[in-house]
mmCIF file of C-alpha atoms in Angstrom:
data_model
loop_
_atom_site.group_PDB
_atom_site.id
_atom_site.type_symbol
_atom_site.label_atom_id
_atom_site.label_comp_id
_atom_site.label_asym_id
_atom_site.label_seq_id
_atom_site.Cartn_x
_atom_site.Cartn_y
_atom_site.Cartn_z
ATOM 1 C CA MET A 226 -0.331 -10.332 -10.346
ATOM 2 C CA ALA A 227 1.187 -12.192 -13.536
ATOM 3 C CA ILE A 228 3.947 -12.966 -11.497
ATOM 4 C CA ILE A 229 2.119 -13.709 -8.298
ATOM 5 C CA THR A 230 -0.271 -16.050 -10.444
ATOM 6 C CA ILE A 231 3.002 -17.942 -11.818
ATOM 7 C CA LEU A 232 4.276 -18.707 -8.077
ATOM 8 C CA LEU A 233 0.814 -20.064 -7.111
ATOM 9 C CA ILE A 234 0.865 -22.168 -10.112
ATOM 10 C CA ILE A 235 4.384 -23.797 -9.622
ATOM 11 C CA PRO A 236 3.603 -25.461 -6.261
ATOM 12 C CA MET A 237 0.483 -26.944 -7.244
ATOM 13 C CA ILE A 238 2.038 -28.369 -10.577
ATOM 14 C CA ILE A 239 4.968 -30.155 -8.185
ATOM 15 C CA TRP A 240 2.022 -31.323 -5.621
ATOM 16 C CA ALA A 241 0.137 -32.676 -8.557
ATOM 17 C CA ASN A 242 2.698 -35.009 -9.814
ATOM 18 C CA ILE A 243 3.441 -36.220 -6.181
ATOM 19 C CA ALA A 244 0.899 -38.618 -6.535
ATOM 20 C CA PRO A 245 -1.550 -40.243 -8.704
ATOM 21 C CA PHE A 246 -4.347 -37.628 -9.037
ATOM 22 C CA GLY A 247 -7.235 -39.853 -8.986
ATOM 23 C CA SER A 248 -6.223 -41.420 -5.512
ATOM 24 C CA ARG A 249 -6.047 -38.005 -4.131
ATOM 25 C CA PHE A 250 -9.697 -37.592 -4.731
ATOM 26 C CA SER A 251 -11.087 -41.462 -4.448
ATOM 27 C CA ASP A 252 -13.355 -40.786 -1.372
ATOM 28 C CA LEU A 253 -14.856 -38.313 1.043
ATOM 29 C CA VAL A 254 -11.140 -38.640 3.477
ATOM 30 C CA SER A 255 -8.811 -38.050 1.219
ATOM 31 C CA THR A 256 -10.848 -35.590 -0.977
ATOM 32 C CA THR A 257 -10.912 -33.552 2.030
ATOM 33 C CA THR A 258 -7.641 -34.195 3.104
ATOM 34 C CA SER A 259 -6.149 -33.138 -0.368
ATOM 35 C CA ILE A 260 -8.179 -29.663 -0.219
ATOM 36 C CA GLY A 261 -6.490 -28.969 3.161
ATOM 37 C CA GLN A 262 -3.049 -29.604 1.408
ATOM 38 C CA ILE A 263 -3.485 -27.663 -1.352
ATOM 39 C CA LEU A 264 -5.129 -24.856 1.128
ATOM 40 C CA GLY A 265 -2.107 -24.803 3.260
ATOM 41 C CA LEU A 266 0.611 -25.026 0.290
ATOM 42 C CA LEU A 267 -1.254 -21.551 -1.414
ATOM 43 C CA GLY A 268 -1.925 -19.984 1.892
ATOM 44 C CA MET A 269 1.854 -20.138 2.622
ATOM 45 C CA THR A 270 2.593 -19.361 -0.602
ATOM 46 C CA LEU A 271 0.473 -16.156 -0.523
ATOM 47 C CA TYR A 272 1.366 -15.315 3.180
ATOM 48 C CA SER A 273 5.329 -15.444 1.957
ATOM 49 C CA ILE A 274 4.606 -12.920 -1.105
ATOM 50 C CA ASN A 275 1.876 -10.856 0.985
ATOM 51 C CA LEU A 276 5.386 -9.971 3.417
ATOM 52 C CA ILE A 277 7.353 -9.224 0.754
ATOM 53 C CA LEU A 278 4.655 -7.192 -0.768
ATOM 54 C CA ALA A 279 4.695 -5.065 2.774
ATOM 55 C CA GLY A 280 8.639 -4.534 2.357
ATOM 56 C CA ARG A 281 8.177 -0.977 0.167
ATOM 57 C CA LEU A 282 10.308 -2.073 -2.151
ATOM 58 C CA LYS A 283 11.384 0.312 -4.986
ATOM 59 C CA ILE A 284 11.584 -2.180 -7.075
ATOM 60 C CA LEU A 285 7.940 -3.427 -6.718
ATOM 61 C CA ASP A 286 7.090 0.085 -6.680
ATOM 62 C CA LYS A 287 7.683 0.307 -10.267
ATOM 63 C CA TYR A 288 6.548 -3.031 -11.387
ATOM 64 C CA PHE A 289 3.169 -2.321 -9.865
ATOM 65 C CA LYS A 290 3.266 1.729 -11.114
ATOM 66 C CA GLY A 291 2.575 2.735 -7.862
ATOM 67 C CA LEU A 292 3.006 1.508 -4.097
ATOM 68 C CA ASP A 293 -0.555 2.158 -3.433
ATOM 69 C CA LYS A 294 -1.076 -0.473 -6.031
ATOM 70 C CA VAL A 295 1.185 -2.759 -4.202
ATOM 71 C CA TYR A 296 -0.465 -2.308 -1.082
ATOM 72 C CA SER A 297 -4.126 -2.906 -3.071
ATOM 73 C CA HIS A 298 -2.468 -6.101 -3.994
ATOM 74 C CA HIS A 299 -0.988 -6.734 -0.174
ATOM 75 C CA ARG A 300 -4.975 -6.904 1.218
ATOM 76 C CA ILE A 301 -6.334 -8.845 -1.276
ATOM 77 C CA ILE A 302 -3.626 -11.070 -1.200
ATOM 78 C CA GLY A 303 -3.665 -10.955 2.712
ATOM 79 C CA THR A 304 -7.338 -12.036 2.745
ATOM 80 C CA LEU A 305 -6.760 -14.959 0.735
ATOM 81 C CA SER A 306 -4.213 -16.111 2.588
ATOM 82 C CA PHE A 307 -5.864 -15.888 5.962
ATOM 83 C CA SER A 308 -8.768 -17.603 4.513
ATOM 84 C CA MET A 309 -7.061 -20.818 2.940
ATOM 85 C CA LEU A 310 -4.997 -21.353 6.090
ATOM 86 C CA LEU A 311 -8.439 -20.841 8.342
ATOM 87 C CA PHE A 312 -9.723 -23.421 6.119
ATOM 88 C CA HIS A 313 -7.037 -25.686 5.776
ATOM 89 C CA PRO A 314 -7.121 -27.643 9.387
ATOM 90 C CA LEU A 315 -10.855 -27.405 8.904
ATOM 91 C CA PHE A 316 -10.581 -29.930 5.928
ATOM 92 C CA LEU A 317 -7.879 -31.968 7.310
ATOM 93 C CA VAL A 318 -9.554 -32.952 10.630
ATOM 94 C CA VAL A 319 -12.438 -34.476 8.711
ATOM 95 C CA LYS A 320 -10.810 -37.431 8.923
ATOM 96 C CA TYR A 321 -10.976 -37.448 13.009
ATOM 97 C CA VAL A 322 -14.629 -36.603 12.384
ATOM 98 C CA THR A 323 -15.368 -39.904 10.698
ATOM 99 C CA PHE A 324 -14.861 -41.842 13.657
ATOM 100 C CA SER A 325 -14.332 -39.300 16.795
ATOM 101 C CA LEU A 326 -16.012 -36.042 17.359
ATOM 102 C CA GLN A 327 -13.871 -35.661 20.322
ATOM 103 C CA GLU A 328 -10.810 -36.381 18.913
ATOM 104 C CA ALA A 329 -11.540 -34.005 16.070
ATOM 105 C CA ALA A 330 -11.763 -31.368 18.251
ATOM 106 C CA MET A 331 -8.787 -31.926 20.419
ATOM 107 C CA PHE A 332 -6.820 -31.442 17.271
ATOM 108 C CA PHE A 333 -7.110 -27.902 17.670
ATOM 109 C CA VAL A 334 -6.143 -27.657 21.335
ATOM 110 C CA PRO A 335 -2.454 -26.487 21.454
ATOM 111 C CA PHE A 336 0.052 -29.213 22.958
ATOM 112 C CA VAL A 337 -2.369 -32.110 22.907
ATOM 113 C CA SER A 338 -1.435 -33.188 19.491
ATOM 114 C CA SER A 339 1.674 -33.027 18.260
ATOM 115 C CA MET A 340 4.267 -30.336 18.390
ATOM 116 C CA SER A 341 4.437 -29.813 14.464
ATOM 117 C CA VAL A 342 0.534 -29.819 14.668
ATOM 118 C CA THR A 343 0.678 -27.436 17.563
ATOM 119 C CA TRP A 344 3.096 -24.721 16.043
ATOM 120 C CA GLY A 345 0.297 -24.549 12.987
ATOM 121 C CA ILE A 346 -2.554 -24.335 16.020
ATOM 122 C CA LEU A 347 -0.824 -21.107 17.706
ATOM 123 C CA SER A 348 0.342 -19.426 14.024
ATOM 124 C CA LEU A 349 -3.420 -19.763 13.232
ATOM 125 C CA GLY A 350 -4.630 -18.538 16.567
ATOM 126 C CA LEU A 351 -2.241 -15.771 16.625
ATOM 127 C CA MET A 352 -3.501 -14.425 13.012
ATOM 128 C CA ILE A 353 -6.773 -14.877 14.356
ATOM 129 C CA VAL A 354 -6.298 -12.457 17.240
ATOM 130 C CA LEU A 355 -4.481 -9.953 15.448
ATOM 131 C CA LEU A 356 -6.924 -9.417 12.256
ATOM 132 C CA ALA A 357 -9.746 -9.256 14.871
ATOM 133 C CA ILE A 358 -7.555 -6.559 16.315
ATOM 134 C CA THR A 359 -7.311 -5.062 12.868
ATOM 135 C CA PHE A 360 -11.015 -5.064 12.016
ATOM 136 C CA TYR A 361 -13.081 -5.090 15.046
ATOM 137 C CA SER A 362 -10.804 -2.407 17.241
ATOM 138 C CA LYS A 363 -10.657 1.029 17.226
ATOM 139 C CA ILE A 364 -6.932 1.601 18.290
ATOM 140 C CA LYS A 365 -4.578 4.439 17.233
ATOM 141 C CA TYR A 366 -2.350 4.057 14.326
ATOM 142 C CA ASN A 367 0.806 3.283 15.878
ATOM 143 C CA ILE A 368 -0.740 0.851 18.312
ATOM 144 C CA TRP A 369 -1.916 -1.176 15.320
ATOM 145 C CA LYS A 370 1.105 -0.692 13.223
ATOM 146 C CA PHE A 371 3.132 -2.092 16.348
ATOM 147 C CA SER A 372 0.641 -5.178 16.682
ATOM 148 C CA HIS A 373 0.894 -5.797 12.911
ATOM 149 C CA LYS A 374 4.428 -6.738 13.437
ATOM 150 C CA PHE A 375 3.492 -10.300 15.065
ATOM 151 C CA MET A 376 2.081 -10.857 11.670
ATOM 152 C CA ILE A 377 5.601 -12.118 11.478
ATOM 153 C CA ILE A 378 5.845 -14.094 14.402
ATOM 154 C CA ALA A 379 2.572 -15.609 13.227
ATOM 155 C CA PHE A 380 4.472 -16.579 10.002
ATOM 156 C CA PHE A 381 7.017 -17.873 11.482
ATOM 157 C CA LEU A 382 5.173 -20.447 13.863
ATOM 158 C CA ALA A 383 3.580 -21.486 10.564
ATOM 159 C CA VAL A 384 7.107 -21.783 8.934
ATOM 160 C CA ILE A 385 7.812 -24.603 11.667
ATOM 161 C CA HIS A 386 4.767 -26.482 11.449
ATOM 162 C CA THR A 387 5.344 -26.286 7.478
ATOM 163 C CA PHE A 388 8.639 -28.077 8.073
ATOM 164 C CA LEU A 389 8.022 -30.358 10.754
ATOM 165 C CA ILE A 390 4.700 -31.997 9.818
ATOM 166 C CA SER A 391 4.826 -34.965 7.781
ATOM 167 C CA SER A 392 3.442 -33.902 4.057
ATOM 168 C CA ASP A 393 4.183 -33.944 0.646
ATOM 169 C CA ILE A 394 6.072 -30.899 1.281
ATOM 170 C CA SER A 395 9.035 -33.311 3.433
ATOM 171 C CA ARG A 396 8.659 -35.786 1.180
ATOM 172 C CA ASN A 397 9.361 -33.756 -2.357
ATOM 173 C CA ASN A 398 12.708 -31.859 -2.039
ATOM 174 C CA PHE A 399 11.895 -29.658 -5.190
ATOM 175 C CA LEU A 400 8.365 -28.675 -3.099
ATOM 176 C CA ARG A 401 10.464 -28.427 0.498
ATOM 177 C CA TYR A 402 12.970 -25.883 -1.264
ATOM 178 C CA TYR A 403 10.396 -23.962 -3.060
ATOM 179 C CA ILE A 404 8.441 -23.551 -0.173
ATOM 180 C CA PHE A 405 11.419 -22.423 1.878
ATOM 181 C CA THR A 406 12.887 -19.997 -0.480
ATOM 182 C CA LEU A 407 9.712 -18.259 -0.559
ATOM 183 C CA SER A 408 9.487 -18.495 3.183
ATOM 184 C CA ILE A 409 13.367 -17.131 3.946
ATOM 185 C CA LEU A 410 12.046 -14.184 1.594
ATOM 186 C CA GLY A 411 9.476 -13.335 3.113
ATOM 187 C CA LEU A 412 10.949 -13.087 6.591
ATOM 188 C CA ILE A 413 13.948 -11.213 5.762
ATOM 189 C CA ILE A 414 12.136 -8.346 3.935
ATOM 190 C CA SER A 415 9.537 -8.409 6.381
ATOM 191 C CA VAL A 416 11.890 -8.545 9.658
ATOM 192 C CA ARG A 417 14.280 -5.928 7.898
ATOM 193 C CA ARG A 418 10.980 -3.911 7.632
ATOM 194 C CA ALA A 419 9.649 -4.259 11.119
ATOM 195 C CA TYR A 420 12.493 -4.967 13.411
ATOM 196 C CA PHE A 421 15.839 -2.904 11.857
ATOM 197 C CA SER A 422 14.411 -0.103 9.350
ATOM 198 C CA LYS A 423 16.457 2.319 11.412
ATOM 199 C CA ILE A 424 19.492 0.816 10.859
ATOM 200 C CA LEU A 425 19.083 -1.186 7.359
ATOM 201 C CA ILE A 426 16.710 0.939 5.271
ATOM 202 C CA ASN A 427 18.386 4.475 3.693
ATOM 203 C CA LYS A 428 16.632 7.503 5.055
ATOM 204 C CA PHE A 429 17.672 11.071 4.523
ATOM 205 C CA LYS A 430 17.982 13.325 7.418
ATOM 206 C CA TYR A 431 16.441 17.039 7.329
ATOM 207 C CA ILE A 432 15.553 19.524 9.531
ATOM 208 C CA VAL A 433 12.156 21.675 9.830
ATOM 209 C CA LYS A 434 13.101 25.280 8.762
ATOM 210 C CA GLU A 435 9.606 26.469 8.905
ATOM 211 C CA VAL A 436 5.726 25.492 9.860
ATOM 212 C CA LYS A 437 2.708 27.742 8.555
ATOM 213 C CA ASP A 438 -0.527 27.387 9.453
ATOM 214 C CA LEU A 439 -2.539 27.711 6.016
ATOM 215 C CA GLY A 440 -5.687 27.749 7.867
ATOM 216 C CA SER A 441 -8.877 25.455 7.288
ATOM 217 C CA GLY A 442 -6.809 22.593 8.952
ATOM 218 C CA ILE A 443 -4.189 22.756 6.728
ATOM 219 C CA VAL A 444 -0.373 23.108 7.548
ATOM 220 C CA SER A 445 2.971 23.932 5.317
ATOM 221 C CA ILE A 446 5.809 22.254 6.342
ATOM 222 C CA ASP A 447 9.471 23.568 4.731
ATOM 223 C CA MET A 448 12.739 21.006 5.485
ATOM 224 C CA THR A 449 16.042 21.583 4.747
ATOM 225 C CA PRO A 450 18.558 18.908 4.263
ATOM 226 C CA VAL A 451 21.104 17.825 6.384
ATOM 227 C CA TYR A 452 23.899 16.213 4.401
ATOM 228 C CA LYS A 453 22.323 15.895 0.559
ATOM 229 C CA LYS A 454 19.024 16.452 -0.673
ATOM 230 C CA PHE A 455 17.071 13.280 -2.086
ATOM 231 C CA ASN A 456 15.929 13.497 -5.725
ATOM 232 C CA PHE A 457 12.272 12.740 -6.681
ATOM 233 C CA ILE A 458 10.000 13.157 -9.715
ATOM 234 C CA PRO A 459 7.113 15.556 -9.129
ATOM 235 C CA GLY A 460 4.236 13.898 -7.969
ATOM 236 C CA GLN A 461 5.755 11.374 -5.749
ATOM 237 C CA PHE A 462 5.109 10.904 -2.342
ATOM 238 C CA ILE A 463 7.714 9.936 0.814
ATOM 239 C CA PHE A 464 7.259 8.301 4.348
ATOM 240 C CA VAL A 465 8.184 11.302 6.834
ATOM 241 C CA SER A 466 9.024 10.717 10.710
ATOM 242 C CA PHE A 467 9.235 13.595 13.072
ATOM 243 C CA LYS A 468 11.645 13.352 15.890
ATOM 244 C CA ASP A 469 9.739 16.020 17.830
ATOM 245 C CA PRO A 470 8.184 15.227 21.286
ATOM 246 C CA ASN A 471 5.186 17.327 20.458
ATOM 247 C CA VAL A 472 4.265 15.321 17.293
ATOM 248 C CA GLY A 473 5.745 11.764 17.922
ATOM 249 C CA SER A 474 7.896 9.705 15.987
ATOM 250 C CA GLU A 475 5.824 7.205 13.752
ATOM 251 C CA SER A 476 6.252 7.079 10.033
ATOM 252 C CA HIS A 477 3.473 8.787 7.834
ATOM 253 C CA PRO A 478 3.245 8.880 3.938
ATOM 254 C CA PHE A 479 2.904 12.447 2.720
ATOM 255 C CA SER A 480 2.931 13.958 -1.141
ATOM 256 C CA ILE A 481 5.834 16.376 -2.077
ATOM 257 C CA ALA A 482 4.161 19.644 -2.817
ATOM 258 C CA SER A 483 7.462 21.696 -3.896
ATOM 259 C CA ASN A 484 9.627 22.514 -7.016
ATOM 260 C CA GLU A 485 12.125 19.316 -7.290
ATOM 261 C CA LYS A 486 14.894 21.472 -8.242
ATOM 262 C CA GLU A 487 14.706 23.351 -4.700
ATOM 263 C CA ASN A 488 17.341 22.325 -2.466
ATOM 264 C CA ASN A 489 14.542 22.519 0.639
ATOM 265 C CA PHE A 490 11.492 20.607 0.198
ATOM 266 C CA ARG A 491 7.826 21.289 1.231
ATOM 267 C CA LEU A 492 4.832 19.234 2.395
ATOM 268 C CA VAL A 493 1.126 20.522 2.806
ATOM 269 C CA ILE A 494 -0.655 18.422 5.569
ATOM 270 C CA LYS A 495 -4.518 18.415 6.377
ATOM 271 C CA ASN A 496 -5.900 17.615 9.759
ATOM 272 C CA PHE A 497 -7.433 14.112 9.358
ATOM 273 C CA GLY A 498 -6.504 12.601 13.214
ATOM 274 C CA ASP A 499 -4.652 12.249 16.205
ATOM 275 C CA PHE A 500 -1.426 12.724 14.492
ATOM 276 C CA THR A 501 -1.705 15.391 11.889
ATOM 277 C CA SER A 502 -3.740 17.537 14.230
ATOM 278 C CA ARG A 503 -0.407 18.172 16.165
ATOM 279 C CA LEU A 504 1.872 18.962 13.419
ATOM 280 C CA LYS A 505 1.123 22.596 13.508
ATOM 281 C CA TYR A 506 2.984 22.119 17.123
ATOM 282 C CA LEU A 507 6.072 20.859 15.429
ATOM 283 C CA GLN A 508 9.318 23.094 16.751
ATOM 284 C CA ILE A 509 11.946 24.529 14.178
ATOM 285 C CA GLY A 510 14.956 22.710 13.978
ATOM 286 C CA SER A 511 13.303 19.552 14.978
ATOM 287 C CA ASN A 512 15.286 16.328 12.929
ATOM 288 C CA VAL A 513 13.465 14.793 10.097
ATOM 289 C CA LEU A 514 13.829 10.965 8.763
ATOM 290 C CA VAL A 515 12.715 11.223 5.106
ATOM 291 C CA GLU A 516 12.154 7.500 3.263
ATOM 292 C CA GLY A 517 11.806 7.468 -0.215
ATOM 293 C CA PRO A 518 10.576 8.727 -2.774
ATOM 294 C CA TYR A 519 7.951 6.146 -3.947
ATOM 295 C CA GLY A 520 5.050 6.592 -6.461
ATOM 296 C CA ASN A 521 4.293 6.659 -10.133
ATOM 297 C CA PHE A 522 1.814 9.307 -10.104
ATOM 298 C CA THR A 523 3.225 11.932 -12.468
ATOM 299 C CA TYR A 524 2.914 13.563 -15.713
ATOM 300 C CA LYS A 525 6.281 12.374 -16.428
ATOM 301 C CA SER A 526 5.364 9.138 -16.589
ATOM 302 C CA ILE A 527 3.188 9.180 -20.195
ATOM 303 C CA GLU A 528 3.664 10.259 -23.480
ATOM 304 C CA ASN A 529 0.777 11.999 -23.982
ATOM 305 C CA LYS A 530 1.078 15.611 -23.588
ATOM 306 C CA LYS A 531 -2.662 16.864 -23.417
ATOM 307 C CA GLN A 532 -4.081 16.118 -19.605
ATOM 308 C CA VAL A 533 -6.517 16.904 -17.206
ATOM 309 C CA TRP A 534 -5.704 16.764 -13.557
ATOM 310 C CA ILE A 535 -8.265 16.513 -10.772
ATOM 311 C CA ALA A 536 -7.538 17.352 -7.146
ATOM 312 C CA GLY A 537 -9.876 16.751 -4.482
ATOM 313 C CA GLY A 538 -9.330 18.831 -1.538
ATOM 314 C CA ILE A 539 -5.414 18.031 -0.076
ATOM 315 C CA GLY A 540 -4.829 15.851 -2.857
ATOM 316 C CA ILE A 541 -3.518 18.861 -4.500
ATOM 317 C CA THR A 542 0.117 18.286 -3.516
ATOM 318 C CA PRO A 543 1.107 16.243 -5.785
ATOM 319 C CA PHE A 544 -0.233 18.495 -8.363
ATOM 320 C CA MET A 545 1.994 21.409 -6.646
ATOM 321 C CA SER A 546 4.939 19.687 -7.548
ATOM 322 C CA MET A 547 4.060 18.955 -10.945
ATOM 323 C CA ALA A 548 2.873 22.301 -11.829
ATOM 324 C CA TYR A 549 6.366 23.855 -10.580
ATOM 325 C CA SER A 550 8.043 21.423 -13.442
ATOM 326 C CA LEU A 551 5.530 21.888 -16.121
ATOM 327 C CA ASP A 552 6.462 23.303 -19.339
ATOM 328 C CA GLU A 553 4.858 24.475 -22.312
ATOM 329 C CA SER A 554 5.127 21.619 -24.239
ATOM 330 C CA TYR A 555 2.157 20.123 -22.085
ATOM 331 C CA LEU A 556 -1.341 21.341 -22.394
ATOM 332 C CA VAL A 557 -3.065 20.937 -18.814
ATOM 333 C CA ASP A 558 -5.966 21.642 -17.458
ATOM 334 C CA LEU A 559 -6.360 21.592 -13.464
ATOM 335 C CA TYR A 560 -9.316 21.339 -11.430
ATOM 336 C CA VAL A 561 -9.014 22.404 -7.921
ATOM 337 C CA CYS A 562 -12.334 20.852 -6.038
ATOM 338 C CA VAL A 563 -13.198 21.892 -2.738
ATOM 339 C CA LYS A 564 -16.148 22.322 -0.571
ATOM 340 C CA GLU A 565 -15.564 26.403 -0.049
ATOM 341 C CA LYS A 566 -13.060 28.736 -1.482
ATOM 342 C CA GLY A 567 -11.056 29.056 2.106
ATOM 343 C CA GLU A 568 -9.581 25.423 1.840
ATOM 344 C CA ALA A 569 -8.122 26.173 -1.738
ATOM 345 C CA VAL A 570 -4.990 27.305 0.093
ATOM 346 C CA LEU A 571 -2.827 27.044 -2.653
ATOM 347 C CA LEU A 572 -4.975 28.591 -5.239
ATOM 348 C CA ASN A 573 -2.763 31.902 -5.277
ATOM 349 C CA GLU A 574 0.164 29.550 -5.840
ATOM 350 C CA LEU A 575 -0.977 27.709 -8.426
ATOM 351 C CA LEU A 576 -2.607 31.031 -10.320
ATOM 352 C CA THR A 577 1.323 32.666 -10.159
ATOM 353 C CA ILE A 578 2.440 29.562 -11.934
ATOM 354 C CA THR A 579 -0.430 30.214 -14.841
ATOM 355 C CA GLN A 580 1.126 33.412 -15.101
ATOM 356 C CA LYS A 581 4.173 32.201 -16.463
ATOM 357 C CA ASN A 582 2.870 29.111 -18.207
ATOM 358 C CA LYS A 583 0.193 29.738 -20.634
ATOM 359 C CA ASN A 584 -0.708 26.511 -21.563
ATOM 360 C CA PHE A 585 -1.307 25.619 -18.100
ATOM 361 C CA HIS A 586 -4.904 26.033 -16.572
ATOM 362 C CA VAL A 587 -6.611 26.506 -13.129
ATOM 363 C CA MET A 588 -10.443 26.312 -12.211
ATOM 364 C CA LEU A 589 -11.628 26.571 -8.575
ATOM 365 C CA TRP A 590 -14.424 24.181 -8.295
ATOM 366 C CA CYS A 591 -16.157 24.780 -4.701
ATOM 367 C CA SER A 592 -18.976 22.057 -4.236
ATOM 368 C CA ASN A 593 -20.977 24.096 -1.404
ATOM 369 C CA ASP A 594 -21.956 26.475 -3.975
ATOM 370 C CA GLN A 595 -21.856 24.347 -7.194
ATOM 371 C CA GLY A 596 -22.663 20.876 -6.373
ATOM 372 C CA PHE A 597 -20.233 17.843 -7.035
ATOM 373 C CA ILE A 598 -17.968 18.314 -10.251
ATOM 374 C CA SER A 599 -18.691 15.798 -13.049
ATOM 375 C CA ALA A 600 -16.883 14.041 -15.641
ATOM 376 C CA LYS A 601 -19.274 15.406 -17.937
ATOM 377 C CA PHE A 602 -18.643 18.842 -17.255
ATOM 378 C CA ILE A 603 -14.876 18.703 -17.318
ATOM 379 C CA ALA A 604 -15.139 17.032 -20.720
ATOM 380 C CA ASP A 605 -17.448 19.674 -22.054
ATOM 381 C CA LYS A 606 -15.109 22.201 -20.448
ATOM 382 C CA VAL A 607 -11.629 21.278 -21.909
ATOM 383 C CA GLY A 608 -13.319 20.343 -25.599
ATOM 384 C CA GLY A 609 -13.797 16.729 -25.391
ATOM 385 C CA ILE A 610 -11.450 14.302 -23.319
ATOM 386 C CA SER A 611 -10.745 11.475 -25.954
ATOM 387 C CA ASP A 612 -7.046 12.409 -26.884
ATOM 388 C CA LYS A 613 -6.454 13.436 -22.914
ATOM 389 C CA ASP A 614 -5.134 11.101 -19.806
ATOM 390 C CA ILE A 615 -6.775 12.031 -16.633
ATOM 391 C CA PHE A 616 -4.851 12.082 -13.363
ATOM 392 C CA MET A 617 -6.924 12.071 -9.979
ATOM 393 C CA CYS A 618 -5.609 12.085 -6.575
ATOM 394 C CA GLY A 619 -8.316 12.798 -3.610
ATOM 395 C CA PRO A 620 -10.877 11.238 -1.272
ATOM 396 C CA ALA A 621 -11.391 7.502 -2.454
ATOM 397 C CA VAL A 622 -15.168 8.375 -2.721
ATOM 398 C CA PHE A 623 -14.386 11.123 -4.997
ATOM 399 C CA MET A 624 -12.169 9.365 -7.059
ATOM 400 C CA GLU A 625 -14.156 6.100 -7.634
ATOM 401 C CA SER A 626 -17.357 8.609 -8.774
ATOM 402 C CA LEU A 627 -15.443 10.486 -11.342
ATOM 403 C CA ASN A 628 -13.402 7.084 -12.432
ATOM 404 C CA GLN A 629 -17.061 5.910 -13.034
ATOM 405 C CA GLN A 630 -18.322 8.718 -15.087
ATOM 406 C CA PHE A 631 -15.274 8.809 -17.034
ATOM 407 C CA LEU A 632 -15.491 5.040 -17.917
ATOM 408 C CA SER A 633 -19.030 6.063 -18.910
ATOM 409 C CA LEU A 634 -18.037 8.484 -21.552
ATOM 410 C CA ASN A 635 -16.003 5.888 -22.994
ATOM 411 C CA VAL A 636 -12.666 7.122 -21.664
ATOM 412 C CA VAL A 637 -10.086 3.877 -22.163
ATOM 413 C CA LYS A 638 -9.253 2.760 -18.421
ATOM 414 C CA ASP A 639 -5.561 2.718 -18.873
ATOM 415 C CA LYS A 640 -5.671 7.034 -19.761
ATOM 416 C CA ILE A 641 -7.254 7.246 -16.336
ATOM 417 C CA HIS A 642 -4.524 7.545 -13.303
ATOM 418 C CA TYR A 643 -4.909 7.972 -9.961
ATOM 419 C CA GLU A 644 -3.137 7.906 -6.502
ATOM 420 C CA ASN A 645 -5.107 6.379 -3.453
ATOM 421 C CA PHE A 646 -3.487 7.138 0.215
ATOM 422 C CA ASN A 647 -6.149 4.954 1.774
ATOM 423 C CA PHE A 648 -4.430 1.744 1.009
ATOM 424 C CA PHE A 649 -1.373 3.074 3.376
ATOM 425 C CA SER A 650 -4.120 3.421 6.284
#
């Protein structure tokens, strides 16, 4: 977040030194105009940053310690950017309101004002439509994903507006080059991801080897590499696109649930909707494109070897991969939390691993019989948690509840690690 803050401060410092600060806020018109300029400047900067964050760059995955954290910032910055760009013209139009309401209203009509203003109005209008679709309509994921590509077009229109309109950007070379550089970087990264990912983004080719229905709406998919396998750290996830008419080809994120040393890899996926409900119909031999791996959710990312792992439902998958590679230098307690025992489809595999590793312990927790698991119960069961790191993966509500409980037990925030897939939906 520090880098993002710096990127926002730089244009503000430049803007503040272009003209005497006092003259910018000398009366109502100059004050509202200055606020409008600030909102436009910060809105465009944030918009550029947001497109960069959406590019799934591995350097950002590493910097933010997880792609879910990147997407969390992406959502927040996207909201801030849109809000600023929405209020940007509302503050600028005040100077027209003071002498003509009709002229102020016409300011928002495309092709009535100058073309430089029109590009901005068209950009804002397109953003409003796209965000309305995102927040207020119930459309399929692949349609929403396609509509989201038009955000890049909205940004492109905003860039045209920014560099055609008479403003501080047009009058100051440093500010102009700064905004231009950020804008072009955002456009290149977003266009590469949205329109040319098939040819510009490296993906590994695999073939579906086996599909197993594990029950409780859960399917296991084994895949074998066509050429060479990709290397991953236990706990990481990938984006997978199946080339199968029974399933569809859209890309979705899934945690890897297999041993890092194996040539093949496995996904264990629960039915949560249209796409996942079709996975049991995958045909053996279907082609698969794999992008990644991503994520920093792994026991190997910290030095402390005393750990507690908590899996909620299908959140067990990254822990499967970690359990396979765990050695006896680690002392780990894993809590498998499900509604009923039938949902713990990987329990037997985990118990087999415990037979080979005396320092790895697995406990099944069924909420239908035992109620919701609590942080206090876990702390008491493991003999205290002040000296342990905690890893959680599962539904957002499940993790947030436990997170607050652990914090109330004075667990240091930095010792709680989680992965939240809700940011990818």
